[in-house]
PDB file of C-alpha atoms in Angstrom:
ATOM      1  CA  MET A   1     -43.342 -78.477 -26.121  1.00 91.00           C
ATOM      2  CA  ARG A   2     -45.881 -75.665 -26.241  1.00 97.00           C
ATOM      3  CA  VAL A   3     -45.024 -72.929 -28.748  1.00 98.00           C
ATOM      4  CA  GLY A   4     -46.751 -69.574 -28.842  1.00 98.00           C
ATOM      5  CA  VAL A   5     -47.314 -67.467 -31.928  1.00 98.00           C
ATOM      6  CA  PHE A   6     -47.519 -63.715 -31.309  1.00 98.00           C
ATOM      7  CA  ALA A   7     -51.111 -63.252 -32.441  1.00 97.00           C
ATOM      8  CA  LEU A   8     -51.861 -59.535 -32.488  1.00 94.00           C
ATOM      9  CA  GLN A   9     -50.955 -59.141 -36.174  1.00 92.00           C
ATOM     10  CA  GLY A  10     -49.415 -61.078 -39.042  1.00 90.00           C
ATOM     11  CA  ASP A  11     -49.351 -64.595 -40.497  1.00 91.00           C
ATOM     12  CA  VAL A  12     -50.609 -66.180 -37.304  1.00 95.00           C
ATOM     13  CA  ARG A  13     -52.849 -68.874 -38.804  1.00 95.00           C
ATOM     14  CA  GLU A  14     -50.137 -70.129 -41.164  1.00 94.00           C
ATOM     15  CA  HIS A  15     -47.642 -70.527 -38.317  1.00 94.00           C
ATOM     16  CA  LEU A  16     -50.169 -72.272 -36.073  1.00 97.00           C
ATOM     17  CA  GLN A  17     -51.090 -74.692 -38.864  1.00 97.00           C
ATOM     18  CA  THR A  18     -47.461 -75.483 -39.676  1.00 94.00           C
ATOM     19  CA  LEU A  19     -46.584 -76.124 -36.033  1.00 96.00           C
ATOM     20  CA  SER A  20     -49.663 -78.316 -35.577  1.00 96.00           C
ATOM     21  CA  SER A  21     -48.799 -80.326 -38.700  1.00 96.00           C
ATOM     22  CA  LEU A  22     -45.441 -81.081 -37.053  1.00 96.00           C
ATOM     23  CA  GLY A  23     -47.130 -82.352 -33.899  1.00 96.00           C
ATOM     24  CA  VAL A  24     -46.267 -79.282 -31.835  1.00 97.00           C
ATOM     25  CA  GLU A  25     -48.811 -77.834 -29.421  1.00 98.00           C
ATOM     26  CA  ALA A  26     -49.293 -74.348 -30.884  1.00 98.00           C
ATOM     27  CA  VAL A  27     -51.197 -71.540 -29.174  1.00 98.00           C
ATOM     28  CA  GLU A  28     -51.931 -67.900 -29.856  1.00 98.00           C
ATOM     29  CA  VAL A  29     -50.204 -65.363 -27.606  1.00 98.00           C
ATOM     30  CA  ARG A  30     -52.066 -62.090 -27.064  1.00 96.00           C
ATOM     31  CA  ASN A  31     -51.337 -61.322 -23.410  1.00 96.00           C
ATOM     32  CA  ARG A  32     -48.833 -61.857 -20.602  1.00 96.00           C
ATOM     33  CA  LEU A  33     -50.667 -64.860 -19.135  1.00 96.00           C
ATOM     34  CA  GLN A  34     -50.545 -66.681 -22.477  1.00 97.00           C
ATOM     35  CA  LEU A  35     -46.900 -65.661 -22.930  1.00 97.00           C
ATOM     36  CA  ASP A  36     -45.977 -67.097 -19.547  1.00 96.00           C
ATOM     37  CA  SER A  37     -47.536 -70.457 -20.532  1.00 98.00           C
ATOM     38  CA  VAL A  38     -45.314 -71.219 -23.556  1.00 99.00           C
ATOM     39  CA  ASP A  39     -41.906 -72.855 -23.990  1.00 98.00           C
ATOM     40  CA  GLY A  40     -41.017 -70.936 -27.157  1.00 98.00           C
ATOM     41  CA  LEU A  41     -42.329 -67.978 -29.146  1.00 99.00           C
ATOM     42  CA  ILE A  42     -42.650 -67.091 -32.820  1.00 98.00           C
ATOM     43  CA  PHE A  43     -43.069 -63.571 -34.161  1.00 98.00           C
ATOM     44  CA  PRO A  44     -44.691 -64.140 -37.563  1.00 96.00           C
ATOM     45  CA  GLY A  45     -44.358 -62.174 -40.741  1.00 92.00           C
ATOM     46  CA  GLY A  46     -46.735 -59.273 -41.047  1.00 91.00           C
ATOM     47  CA  GLU A  47     -46.444 -55.514 -40.743  1.00 91.00           C
ATOM     48  CA  SER A  48     -43.669 -54.589 -38.319  1.00 92.00           C
ATOM     49  CA  THR A  49     -44.869 -51.024 -37.677  1.00 90.00           C
ATOM     50  CA  THR A  50     -48.324 -52.230 -36.650  1.00 93.00           C
ATOM     51  CA  MET A  51     -46.811 -55.055 -34.604  1.00 94.00           C
ATOM     52  CA  SER A  52     -44.587 -52.571 -32.763  1.00 94.00           C
ATOM     53  CA  LYS A  53     -47.533 -50.331 -31.900  1.00 94.00           C
ATOM     54  CA  LEU A  54     -49.654 -53.259 -30.723  1.00 95.00           C
ATOM     55  CA  ILE A  55     -46.883 -54.476 -28.433  1.00 97.00           C
ATOM     56  CA  ASP A  56     -47.167 -51.164 -26.585  1.00 96.00           C
ATOM     57  CA  ILE A  57     -50.959 -50.811 -26.817  1.00 95.00           C
ATOM     58  CA  PHE A  58     -51.339 -54.240 -25.202  1.00 95.00           C
ATOM     59  CA  ASN A  59     -48.557 -53.479 -22.685  1.00 96.00           C
ATOM     60  CA  LEU A  60     -46.477 -56.501 -23.732  1.00 97.00           C
ATOM     61  CA  ARG A  61     -43.034 -54.949 -24.233  1.00 98.00           C
ATOM     62  CA  GLN A  62     -41.622 -55.775 -20.789  1.00 98.00           C
ATOM     63  CA  GLY A  63     -43.189 -59.234 -20.793  1.00 98.00           C
ATOM     64  CA  LEU A  64     -41.627 -59.998 -24.174  1.00 98.00           C
ATOM     65  CA  LEU A  65     -38.241 -58.729 -22.990  1.00 98.00           C
ATOM     66  CA  ASP A  66     -38.547 -60.881 -19.866  1.00 98.00           C
ATOM     67  CA  PHE A  67     -39.443 -63.901 -22.022  1.00 98.00           C
ATOM     68  CA  VAL A  68     -36.367 -63.428 -24.216  1.00 97.00           C
ATOM     69  CA  GLY A  69     -34.279 -63.154 -21.051  1.00 97.00           C
ATOM     70  CA  THR A  70     -35.399 -66.596 -19.866  1.00 97.00           C
ATOM     71  CA  GLY A  71     -33.374 -68.203 -22.651  1.00 97.00           C
ATOM     72  CA  LYS A  72     -36.423 -69.895 -24.155  1.00 98.00           C
ATOM     73  CA  PRO A  73     -36.303 -70.083 -27.971  1.00 99.00           C
ATOM     74  CA  VAL A  74     -37.651 -67.128 -29.951  1.00 99.00           C
ATOM     75  CA  PHE A  75     -38.045 -67.147 -33.747  1.00 98.00           C
ATOM     76  CA  GLY A  76     -38.796 -64.062 -35.827  1.00 98.00           C
ATOM     77  CA  THR A  77     -39.817 -64.374 -39.468  1.00 95.00           C
ATOM     78  CA  CYS A  78     -39.847 -61.296 -41.737  1.00 92.00           C
ATOM     79  CA  ALA A  79     -41.570 -58.669 -39.566  1.00 94.00           C
ATOM     80  CA  GLY A  80     -40.520 -60.793 -36.600  1.00 96.00           C
ATOM     81  CA  MET A  81     -36.879 -60.312 -37.609  1.00 97.00           C
ATOM     82  CA  ILE A  82     -37.470 -56.554 -37.535  1.00 96.00           C
ATOM     83  CA  ILE A  83     -39.097 -56.770 -34.091  1.00 97.00           C
ATOM     84  CA  LEU A  84     -36.035 -58.591 -32.688  1.00 98.00           C
ATOM     85  CA  ALA A  85     -33.373 -56.345 -34.299  1.00 98.00           C
ATOM     86  CA  SER A  86     -31.321 -53.856 -32.311  1.00 98.00           C
ATOM     87  CA  GLU A  87     -31.360 -51.420 -35.244  1.00 96.00           C
ATOM     88  CA  VAL A  88     -34.048 -50.946 -37.893  1.00 95.00           C
ATOM     89  CA  LEU A  89     -32.937 -49.025 -40.965  1.00 93.00           C
ATOM     90  CA  ASP A  90     -35.698 -47.129 -42.799  1.00 83.00           C
ATOM     91  CA  SER A  91     -37.988 -47.530 -39.804  1.00 78.00           C
ATOM     92  CA  ALA A  92     -41.361 -45.832 -39.753  1.00 76.00           C
ATOM     93  CA  ALA A  93     -41.835 -42.853 -37.446  1.00 77.00           C
ATOM     94  CA  GLY A  94     -42.275 -44.062 -33.877  1.00 77.00           C
ATOM     95  CA  GLN A  95     -41.472 -47.678 -34.707  1.00 85.00           C
ATOM     96  CA  LYS A  96     -39.688 -49.455 -31.838  1.00 93.00           C
ATOM     97  CA  SER A  97     -38.176 -52.907 -31.963  1.00 96.00           C
ATOM     98  CA  LEU A  98     -37.425 -55.031 -28.923  1.00 98.00           C
ATOM     99  CA  ALA A  99     -33.706 -54.510 -29.687  1.00 97.00           C
ATOM    100  CA  VAL A 100     -32.700 -57.940 -28.360  1.00 98.00           C
ATOM    101  CA  MET A 101     -30.699 -59.233 -31.333  1.00 99.00           C
ATOM    102  CA  ASP A 102     -27.414 -57.556 -32.302  1.00 99.00           C
ATOM    103  CA  ILE A 103     -28.308 -56.996 -35.950  1.00 99.00           C
ATOM    104  CA  SER A 104     -29.188 -54.079 -38.203  1.00 97.00           C
ATOM    105  CA  VAL A 105     -32.006 -54.829 -40.623  1.00 96.00           C
ATOM    106  CA  ARG A 106     -33.408 -52.899 -43.559  1.00 93.00           C
ATOM    107  CA  ARG A 107     -37.188 -52.996 -43.917  1.00 86.00           C
ATOM    108  CA  ASN A 108     -38.660 -53.804 -47.338  1.00 76.00           C
ATOM    109  CA  ALA A 109     -35.119 -54.348 -48.625  1.00 73.00           C
ATOM    110  CA  PHE A 110     -36.218 -55.962 -51.863  1.00 73.00           C
ATOM    111  CA  GLY A 111     -38.719 -53.264 -52.803  1.00 63.00           C
ATOM    112  CA  SER A 112     -42.483 -53.273 -53.095  1.00 65.00           C
ATOM    113  CA  GLN A 113     -44.860 -56.223 -53.247  1.00 65.00           C
ATOM    114  CA  LEU A 114     -44.361 -56.227 -57.034  1.00 62.00           C
ATOM    115  CA  ASP A 115     -40.655 -56.940 -56.484  1.00 64.00           C
ATOM    116  CA  SER A 116     -41.365 -60.108 -54.480  1.00 71.00           C
ATOM    117  CA  PHE A 117     -39.549 -63.253 -55.580  1.00 68.00           C
ATOM    118  CA  GLU A 118     -38.680 -66.823 -54.685  1.00 82.00           C
ATOM    119  CA  SER A 119     -35.184 -68.227 -54.429  1.00 82.00           C
ATOM    120  CA  GLN A 120     -33.327 -71.276 -53.205  1.00 84.00           C
ATOM    121  CA  VAL A 121     -31.253 -70.661 -50.107  1.00 86.00           C
ATOM    122  CA  LEU A 122     -28.753 -73.027 -48.511  1.00 81.00           C
ATOM    123  CA  PHE A 123     -30.056 -73.338 -44.956  1.00 82.00           C
ATOM    124  CA  ALA A 124     -28.780 -75.878 -42.436  1.00 76.00           C
ATOM    125  CA  GLY A 125     -27.052 -77.787 -45.213  1.00 80.00           C
ATOM    126  CA  ALA A 126     -30.139 -78.112 -47.416  1.00 82.00           C
ATOM    127  CA  LEU A 127     -31.327 -76.086 -50.386  1.00 86.00           C
ATOM    128  CA  THR A 128     -34.658 -74.598 -49.361  1.00 84.00           C
ATOM    129  CA  GLN A 129     -37.173 -72.775 -51.571  1.00 86.00           C
ATOM    130  CA  VAL A 130     -38.137 -69.488 -49.890  1.00 84.00           C
ATOM    131  CA  ALA A 131     -40.260 -66.464 -50.770  1.00 80.00           C
ATOM    132  CA  PHE A 132     -39.255 -62.852 -50.166  1.00 80.00           C
ATOM    133  CA  ILE A 133     -42.295 -60.572 -49.981  1.00 78.00           C
ATOM    134  CA  ARG A 134     -41.344 -57.047 -48.865  1.00 80.00           C
ATOM    135  CA  ALA A 135     -38.793 -58.844 -46.697  1.00 88.00           C
ATOM    136  CA  PRO A 136     -35.975 -57.336 -44.633  1.00 90.00           C
ATOM    137  CA  ILE A 137     -32.300 -58.141 -44.997  1.00 91.00           C
ATOM    138  CA  VAL A 138     -29.587 -58.066 -42.372  1.00 96.00           C
ATOM    139  CA  GLU A 139     -27.002 -55.388 -43.130  1.00 96.00           C
ATOM    140  CA  ARG A 140     -24.892 -55.787 -39.974  1.00 98.00           C
ATOM    141  CA  VAL A 141     -24.323 -58.640 -37.556  1.00 98.00           C
ATOM    142  CA  GLY A 142     -22.794 -58.337 -34.125  1.00 98.00           C
ATOM    143  CA  GLN A 143     -19.860 -60.389 -32.907  1.00 97.00           C
ATOM    144  CA  ASN A 144     -22.073 -63.021 -31.238  1.00 98.00           C
ATOM    145  CA  VAL A 145     -24.441 -63.426 -34.188  1.00 98.00           C
ATOM    146  CA  GLU A 146     -24.112 -66.464 -36.449  1.00 97.00           C
ATOM    147  CA  VAL A 147     -25.062 -66.075 -40.112  1.00 95.00           C
ATOM    148  CA  LEU A 148     -27.144 -69.107 -41.119  1.00 95.00           C
ATOM    149  CA  ALA A 149     -28.084 -68.259 -44.709  1.00 91.00           C
ATOM    150  CA  THR A 150     -27.318 -65.784 -47.465  1.00 90.00           C
ATOM    151  CA  LEU A 151     -28.565 -65.203 -50.970  1.00 86.00           C
ATOM    152  CA  GLU A 152     -26.210 -65.897 -53.880  1.00 83.00           C
ATOM    153  CA  ASP A 153     -25.184 -62.223 -53.854  1.00 86.00           C
ATOM    154  CA  GLY A 154     -24.161 -62.438 -50.185  1.00 87.00           C
ATOM    155  CA  ARG A 155     -27.138 -60.658 -48.605  1.00 89.00           C
ATOM    156  CA  ILE A 156     -27.869 -62.145 -45.185  1.00 92.00           C
ATOM    157  CA  VAL A 157     -31.338 -63.659 -44.740  1.00 93.00           C
ATOM    158  CA  ALA A 158     -31.051 -65.878 -41.634  1.00 95.00           C
ATOM    159  CA  VAL A 159     -29.211 -65.375 -38.334  1.00 98.00           C
ATOM    160  CA  ARG A 160     -28.967 -66.813 -34.852  1.00 98.00           C
ATOM    161  CA  GLN A 161     -27.856 -65.303 -31.560  1.00 99.00           C
ATOM    162  CA  GLY A 162     -28.148 -67.604 -28.567  1.00 98.00           C
ATOM    163  CA  ASN A 163     -31.820 -68.467 -28.134  1.00 98.00           C
ATOM    164  CA  LEU A 164     -32.872 -66.059 -30.915  1.00 99.00           C
ATOM    165  CA  LEU A 165     -33.401 -67.103 -34.539  1.00 98.00           C
ATOM    166  CA  ALA A 166     -34.484 -64.726 -37.306  1.00 98.00           C
ATOM    167  CA  THR A 167     -35.184 -65.165 -41.004  1.00 95.00           C
ATOM    168  CA  SER A 168     -36.158 -62.759 -43.760  1.00 91.00           C
TER     169      SER A 168
END
């Protein structure tokens, strides 16, 4: 399996290294040709406003929408969750998501960088240590969206809809 990491902005290197350590062929995706060559795609954490602008500057919006439509797996982490969401609460002026996942997310839901924290989350039956750094939360899920993980207080931090997976 060849997995692409959206490489115009964000935690690209970290995702590529993690995939490679798991024996997955991992490649950077910066254009339509590279996008068409992968079996799955990851939108990494980063800055969602910048990511949104770069999608349009590099004329990738339709290609990304077409890719999602193929049914191939797509995973959005942090800013990637925001990029996939159908509604972005507290969005920056002019920010556009791909609007492919029936969720409403709130950007920077936990506050500033100073408010970052780590927590254990029950995910796929296992307690997993995760970090929340200016992370979004899901405030609404559509009928076909499965909640995969919540914080102890009930805030939703991981969801799945068909071939789409998103985590805070």
